[in-house]
């Protein structure tokens, strides 16, 4: 072969093949304009298309070919029309139901439900004392009555059984642990469901009555709130079962009642059953079970009269006055409020009356009866008062929900009349809207000061006030005075846990409204209180919360790190896992809020210390996800550091970072990219004309990369960085350094494993290696030969490595690489290369089209072509005919694109490859036809007129 590659004029080819620019008058048409679809419903034969598009003027005038054959009675359209009518009606009904429901219900999603408080109460109010429970619920078995017995006899029998239950037919189980007690209650709940499903309604009622009686027992008083939660779960189940039972009786072979049904639509049978339930409950002798069971089925009043619920609520409220124990009474009021909010949230008057009744009896808490009970159970008054919190908080939440501001004023006045009771004051601040509380902050502080601290500590009141001020701003003139008054109390706290619980809340208020001076003072006070006896070890969650609040409100990190006590505050986090979490929090805030790059030494030193802490936490047991997260945070910091034109200082920073973060590979990769970017920035500033100083600096950058890359474990990361860094060195005229990078890449290729780990899964590496080598070949085009090395020494070295590399048996990647090498060799024979590196002479300038240089390229071409042809023969022998066909066509396209087909042998080779691709019927006919059309179109151009003869020699064969 005298010459394999065709001569190319890249400039003229670019002109010929560039896209033709056409002026368009868009009008209403635009390819990105949204399509409007309209449905046409006609029953005539001349039916238009069912859809029309504003993006095409022709589509609207076309007749739908599928519709044109119909006589207007398309069955699918008829079904669709019918379905539309039904669905429209259904949608209107459901919308009306939803609207009616929304109108009747005054409780929205902003109302915190009881269910969200349940688990907190069960967790908080526990006991280690032994509990007792009334047991031995007799399975109710209905006594058989004669067929002629009157209904009244049956009713009398059931009432006698209820009396039997109330008169002590149950035993008492003693010495139960808390868990045993809870298990027993759960068994009772299941027994209730089983009795109901087996149609033993009286047995179910007996279970509910017995459970309700437990709420009068306060022998283990600190467990009472949790007992209330467990028992009321059973009452809720019973109320739901009764309501659904009566509701099911209203159907009468028709649809169920709507949500806002009226009593007139309820049939007599359902009403009679409902009345029967209320009569049974009214016959319960004891007050507490009678109250709770009736409250549980309060919703059933809807079946009897419109005013049933509004009439029952005041009566039930009055019934609670008969309960002597104030703790039992307040939880009864809480249950009534809970049921009332579910069934009639609009009846706020009854809820208010309920709470005001409680206020009237509040003095009972300090009466002799309660005091004697507390002495007997060895319970202190502060602990006893906390038992009231869930009930009072819930009652006030129901009252304060969407209440006007005037109600808060009324509540404050009532609290003052009761001597500013701390328990009530705390519940008021928890219940009402934060905006209302914040506006009266100074009034509340005055009331807190006058509170009696013996029962309920003042610091808890200040904590509740602080929680409100974190959500709403107080009047601007009062802000400093509020902080001073609160901190006077907080800083005097001796118990570290009490102190940090309050300080955590007020730190947010300080950060929101004050400068770094006040924030520094607060942090210093926290350090002072939490350092003695290493108290901080028990308060990591609160301390962590303080850091989060500080970085949320202080976005300027130069200001943050100038807060004198911020870094000493971080020193309290001595448990490594917590310390790392805090560091991550700070770095996330920095990356999120830092808008501009920084060189502030205070920020850099502090954040380097924080990043070093994160880096040093990495060990052999650290999960890959955790490593990635830490690396991403550190990389985010590195990217934000810029010393402007002081490139040497920038490089020094990268050198220091490399020594600090050597165990996180993604950070090292980022540092290499950053240093390469620094070298290119230097080149941009110097406009490619390096001085002695900048040339030395660029070589220092290159040396940094050359030293760092071998420390990476990922082989493809090393390969790509060698290539990238070599390109940067070449762009900066560091030719010997570029050669060193490229040689390192060539020597690394044999080490590429057959399988590599990608996102935790093992994948073949062939496709990644193929991609890398193609990029490498593209770079080698512009790399000049070394004067002391042979012609194309890098290309030859790479080809030798590819030849010796062990490829997969079923892979053709090696031959695809050889085909790409032909692309490179073809480009190297041109007088002027398609691209260059500025101020670097490539081989086209060095050799100037020398015949010896071209001869070397031709020898390489012959060697590569021989390798490809040998592989095609082997595929034929091994019966891999489909792969042979694909590779033959791929090689054929390469020759057509890059080869000089005026060479007879190359021309004949292309014809042979064409025939081989079709020989066994595996070639895609469409592809072959398009390829032949392309060759015929090329033959019409003057410089490729010889394609005419080639096209005549390329037959198309059918697969048969």
GROMACS .gro file of N, CA, C and O in nm, residues 834-888:
model
  220
  834UNK      N    1  -0.628   1.888   1.212
  834UNK     CA    2  -0.761   1.947   1.229
  834UNK      C    3  -0.766   2.041   1.349
  834UNK      O    4  -0.844   2.135   1.352
  835UNK      N    5  -0.683   2.018   1.450
  835UNK     CA    6  -0.676   2.110   1.564
  835UNK      C    7  -0.534   2.109   1.619
  835UNK      O    8  -0.455   2.017   1.593
  836UNK      N    9  -0.502   2.216   1.695
  836UNK     CA   10  -0.369   2.233   1.752
  836UNK      C   11  -0.379   2.286   1.893
  836UNK      O   12  -0.485   2.336   1.935
  837UNK      N   13  -0.269   2.278   1.964
  837UNK     CA   14  -0.255   2.346   2.093
  837UNK      C   15  -0.177   2.474   2.068
  837UNK      O   16  -0.071   2.472   2.004
  838UNK      N   17  -0.231   2.583   2.119
  838UNK     CA   18  -0.168   2.713   2.096
  838UNK      C   19  -0.024   2.714   2.146
  838UNK      O   20   0.006   2.672   2.256
  839UNK      N   21   0.066   2.763   2.060
  839UNK     CA   22   0.208   2.778   2.089
  839UNK      C   23   0.280   2.645   2.110
  839UNK      O   24   0.387   2.638   2.172
  840UNK      N   25   0.221   2.535   2.060
  840UNK     CA   26   0.286   2.404   2.061
  840UNK      C   27   0.287   2.351   1.918
  840UNK      O   28   0.182   2.341   1.854
  841UNK      N   29   0.408   2.322   1.867
  841UNK     CA   30   0.421   2.269   1.731
  841UNK      C   31   0.395   2.119   1.732
  841UNK      O   32   0.468   2.043   1.798
  842UNK      N   33   0.290   2.077   1.659
  842UNK     CA   34   0.260   1.935   1.648
  842UNK      C   35   0.345   1.875   1.536
  842UNK      O   36   0.425   1.942   1.472
  843UNK      N   37   0.326   1.745   1.510
  843UNK     CA   38   0.410   1.675   1.412
  843UNK      C   39   0.391   1.728   1.270
  843UNK      O   40   0.481   1.713   1.186
  844UNK      N   41   0.275   1.788   1.239
  844UNK     CA   42   0.259   1.842   1.103
  844UNK      C   43   0.357   1.955   1.078
  844UNK      O   44   0.409   1.974   0.967
  845UNK      N   45   0.389   2.033   1.183
  845UNK     CA   46   0.487   2.141   1.170
  845UNK      C   47   0.629   2.089   1.183
  845UNK      O   48   0.721   2.135   1.114
  846UNK      N   49   0.649   1.987   1.271
  846UNK     CA   50   0.785   1.936   1.294
  846UNK      C   51   0.837   1.859   1.174
  846UNK      O   52   0.953   1.875   1.133
  847UNK      N   53   0.753   1.773   1.116
  847UNK     CA   54   0.799   1.689   1.004
  847UNK      C   55   0.772   1.753   0.868
  847UNK      O   56   0.838   1.720   0.769
  848UNK      N   57   0.672   1.840   0.860
  848UNK     CA   58   0.641   1.908   0.734
  848UNK      C   59   0.608   1.813   0.621
  848UNK      O   60   0.648   1.835   0.506
  849UNK      N   61   0.539   1.705   0.653
  849UNK     CA   62   0.501   1.608   0.550
  849UNK      C   63   0.618   1.527   0.497
  849UNK      O   64   0.616   1.484   0.380
  850UNK      N   65   0.720   1.504   0.580
  850UNK     CA   66   0.839   1.428   0.539
  850UNK      C   67   0.799   1.287   0.497
  850UNK      O   68   0.716   1.221   0.560
  851UNK      N   69   0.863   1.238   0.389
  851UNK     CA   70   0.826   1.107   0.332
  851UNK      C   71   0.857   0.994   0.429
  851UNK      O   72   0.784   0.895   0.436
  852UNK      N   73   0.965   1.006   0.506
  852UNK     CA   74   0.998   0.900   0.602
  852UNK      C   75   0.891   0.893   0.712
  852UNK      O   76   0.853   0.784   0.756
  853UNK      N   77   0.845   1.007   0.755
  853UNK     CA   78   0.739   1.012   0.857
  853UNK      C   79   0.611   0.947   0.806
  853UNK      O   80   0.549   0.865   0.874
  854UNK      N   81   0.577   0.981   0.679
  854UNK     CA   82   0.456   0.922   0.620
  854UNK      C   83   0.471   0.772   0.600
  854UNK      O   84   0.375   0.696   0.616
  855UNK      N   85   0.594   0.731   0.569
  855UNK     CA   86   0.618   0.587   0.550
  855UNK      C   87   0.599   0.511   0.680
  855UNK      O   88   0.543   0.400   0.683
  856UNK      N   89   0.643   0.571   0.791
  856UNK     CA   90   0.623   0.508   0.922
  856UNK      C   91   0.475   0.493   0.952
  856UNK      O   92   0.430   0.392   1.006
  857UNK      N   93   0.399   0.598   0.918
  857UNK     CA   94   0.254   0.592   0.942
  857UNK      C   95   0.192   0.481   0.858
  857UNK      O   96   0.106   0.405   0.906
  858UNK      N   97   0.235   0.470   0.732
  858UNK     CA   98   0.181   0.365   0.645
  858UNK      C   99   0.212   0.226   0.698
  858UNK      O  100   0.130   0.135   0.690
  859UNK      N  101   0.332   0.211   0.755
  859UNK     CA  102   0.366   0.080   0.812
  859UNK      C  103   0.272   0.047   0.928
  859UNK      O  104   0.225  -0.067   0.942
  860UNK      N  105   0.249   0.148   1.010
  860UNK     CA  106   0.156   0.125   1.122
  860UNK      C  107   0.018   0.090   1.071
  860UNK      O  108  -0.051   0.003   1.125
  861UNK      N  109  -0.026   0.159   0.964
  861UNK     CA  110  -0.157   0.131   0.905
  861UNK      C  111  -0.165  -0.014   0.860
  861UNK      O  112  -0.265  -0.084   0.887
  862UNK      N  113  -0.061  -0.060   0.792
  862UNK     CA  114  -0.062  -0.198   0.743
  862UNK      C  115  -0.070  -0.297   0.858
  862UNK      O  116  -0.143  -0.396   0.853
  863UNK      N  117   0.006  -0.267   0.965
  863UNK     CA  118   0.005  -0.357   1.081
  863UNK      C  119  -0.133  -0.363   1.145
  863UNK      O  120  -0.186  -0.471   1.176
  864UNK      N  121  -0.195  -0.247   1.161
  864UNK     CA  122  -0.326  -0.241   1.225
  864UNK      C  123  -0.431  -0.309   1.139
  864UNK      O  124  -0.515  -0.386   1.188
  865UNK      N  125  -0.428  -0.283   1.006
  865UNK     CA  126  -0.526  -0.346   0.917
  865UNK      C  127  -0.511  -0.498   0.919
  865UNK      O  128  -0.610  -0.572   0.920
  866UNK      N  129  -0.387  -0.544   0.924
  866UNK     CA  130  -0.364  -0.689   0.929
  866UNK      C  131  -0.425  -0.749   1.055
  866UNK      O  132  -0.485  -0.857   1.051
  867UNK      N  133  -0.412  -0.678   1.167
  867UNK     CA  134  -0.471  -0.727   1.292
  867UNK      C  135  -0.623  -0.736   1.281
  867UNK      O  136  -0.685  -0.833   1.327
  868UNK      N  137  -0.682  -0.635   1.217
  868UNK     CA  138  -0.829  -0.635   1.204
  868UNK      C  139  -0.874  -0.750   1.116
  868UNK      O  140  -0.970  -0.823   1.147
  869UNK      N  141  -0.806  -0.770   1.004
  869UNK     CA  142  -0.845  -0.877   0.911
  869UNK      C  143  -0.828  -1.014   0.975
  869UNK      O  144  -0.910  -1.105   0.954
  870UNK      N  145  -0.720  -1.032   1.053
  870UNK     CA  146  -0.700  -1.161   1.122
  870UNK      C  147  -0.816  -1.189   1.216
  870UNK      O  148  -0.864  -1.303   1.227
  871UNK      N  149  -0.860  -1.087   1.286
  871UNK     CA  150  -0.970  -1.106   1.381
  871UNK      C  151  -1.099  -1.143   1.307
  871UNK      O  152  -1.175  -1.229   1.354
  872UNK      N  153  -1.121  -1.080   1.190
  872UNK     CA  154  -1.241  -1.114   1.112
  872UNK      C  155  -1.237  -1.260   1.067
  872UNK      O  156  -1.341  -1.329   1.066
  873UNK      N  157  -1.118  -1.308   1.031
  873UNK     CA  158  -1.105  -1.449   0.990
  873UNK      C  159  -1.135  -1.542   1.107
  873UNK      O  160  -1.204  -1.644   1.092
  874UNK      N  161  -1.084  -1.507   1.224
  874UNK     CA  162  -1.107  -1.590   1.342
  874UNK      C  163  -1.256  -1.598   1.375
  874UNK      O  164  -1.308  -1.704   1.409
  875UNK      N  165  -1.325  -1.483   1.363
  875UNK     CA  166  -1.469  -1.483   1.388
  875UNK      C  167  -1.542  -1.575   1.292
  875UNK      O  168  -1.638  -1.643   1.329
  876UNK      N  169  -1.497  -1.576   1.165
  876UNK     CA  170  -1.559  -1.665   1.066
  876UNK      C  171  -1.538  -1.810   1.101
  876UNK      O  172  -1.629  -1.893   1.089
  877UNK      N  173  -1.418  -1.846   1.145
  877UNK     CA  174  -1.388  -1.985   1.181
  877UNK      C  175  -1.469  -2.029   1.303
  877UNK      O  176  -1.511  -2.144   1.312
  878UNK      N  177  -1.487  -1.934   1.399
  878UNK     CA  178  -1.559  -1.969   1.521
  878UNK      C  179  -1.710  -1.958   1.508
  878UNK      O  180  -1.783  -1.968   1.607
  879UNK      N  181  -1.758  -1.933   1.383
  879UNK     CA  182  -1.902  -1.922   1.356
  879UNK      C  183  -1.967  -1.803   1.429
  879UNK      O  184  -2.087  -1.805   1.454
  880UNK      N  185  -1.889  -1.702   1.464
  880UNK     CA  186  -1.947  -1.580   1.522
  880UNK      C  187  -1.980  -1.485   1.407
  880UNK      O  188  -1.920  -1.377   1.392
  881UNK      N  189  -2.078  -1.524   1.327
  881UNK     CA  190  -2.103  -1.456   1.201
  881UNK      C  191  -2.169  -1.320   1.219
  881UNK      O  192  -2.146  -1.228   1.140
  882UNK      N  193  -2.252  -1.305   1.320
  882UNK     CA  194  -2.316  -1.175   1.342
  882UNK      C  195  -2.213  -1.070   1.382
  882UNK      O  196  -2.214  -0.957   1.330
  883UNK      N  197  -2.122  -1.107   1.475
  883UNK     CA  198  -2.016  -1.014   1.514
  883UNK      C  199  -1.927  -0.981   1.395
  883UNK      O  200  -1.883  -0.867   1.378
  884UNK      N  201  -1.901  -1.086   1.314
  884UNK     CA  202  -1.817  -1.063   1.196
  884UNK      C  203  -1.881  -0.962   1.101
  884UNK      O  204  -1.815  -0.872   1.049
  885UNK      N  205  -2.013  -0.973   1.083
  885UNK     CA  206  -2.084  -0.881   0.993
  885UNK      C  207  -2.079  -0.738   1.045
  885UNK      O  208  -2.052  -0.644   0.971
  886UNK      N  209  -2.102  -0.722   1.176
  886UNK     CA  210  -2.101  -0.588   1.235
  886UNK      C  211  -1.964  -0.522   1.225
  886UNK      O  212  -1.952  -0.404   1.189
  887UNK      N  213  -1.859  -0.601   1.257
  887UNK     CA  214  -1.723  -0.545   1.250
  887UNK      C  215  -1.681  -0.513   1.108
  887UNK      O  216  -1.613  -0.413   1.083
  888UNK      N  217  -1.721  -0.598   1.014
  888UNK     CA  218  -1.686  -0.574   0.873
  888UNK      C  219  -1.747  -0.443   0.825
  888UNK      O  220  -1.680  -0.364   0.757
   0.00000   0.00000   0.00000
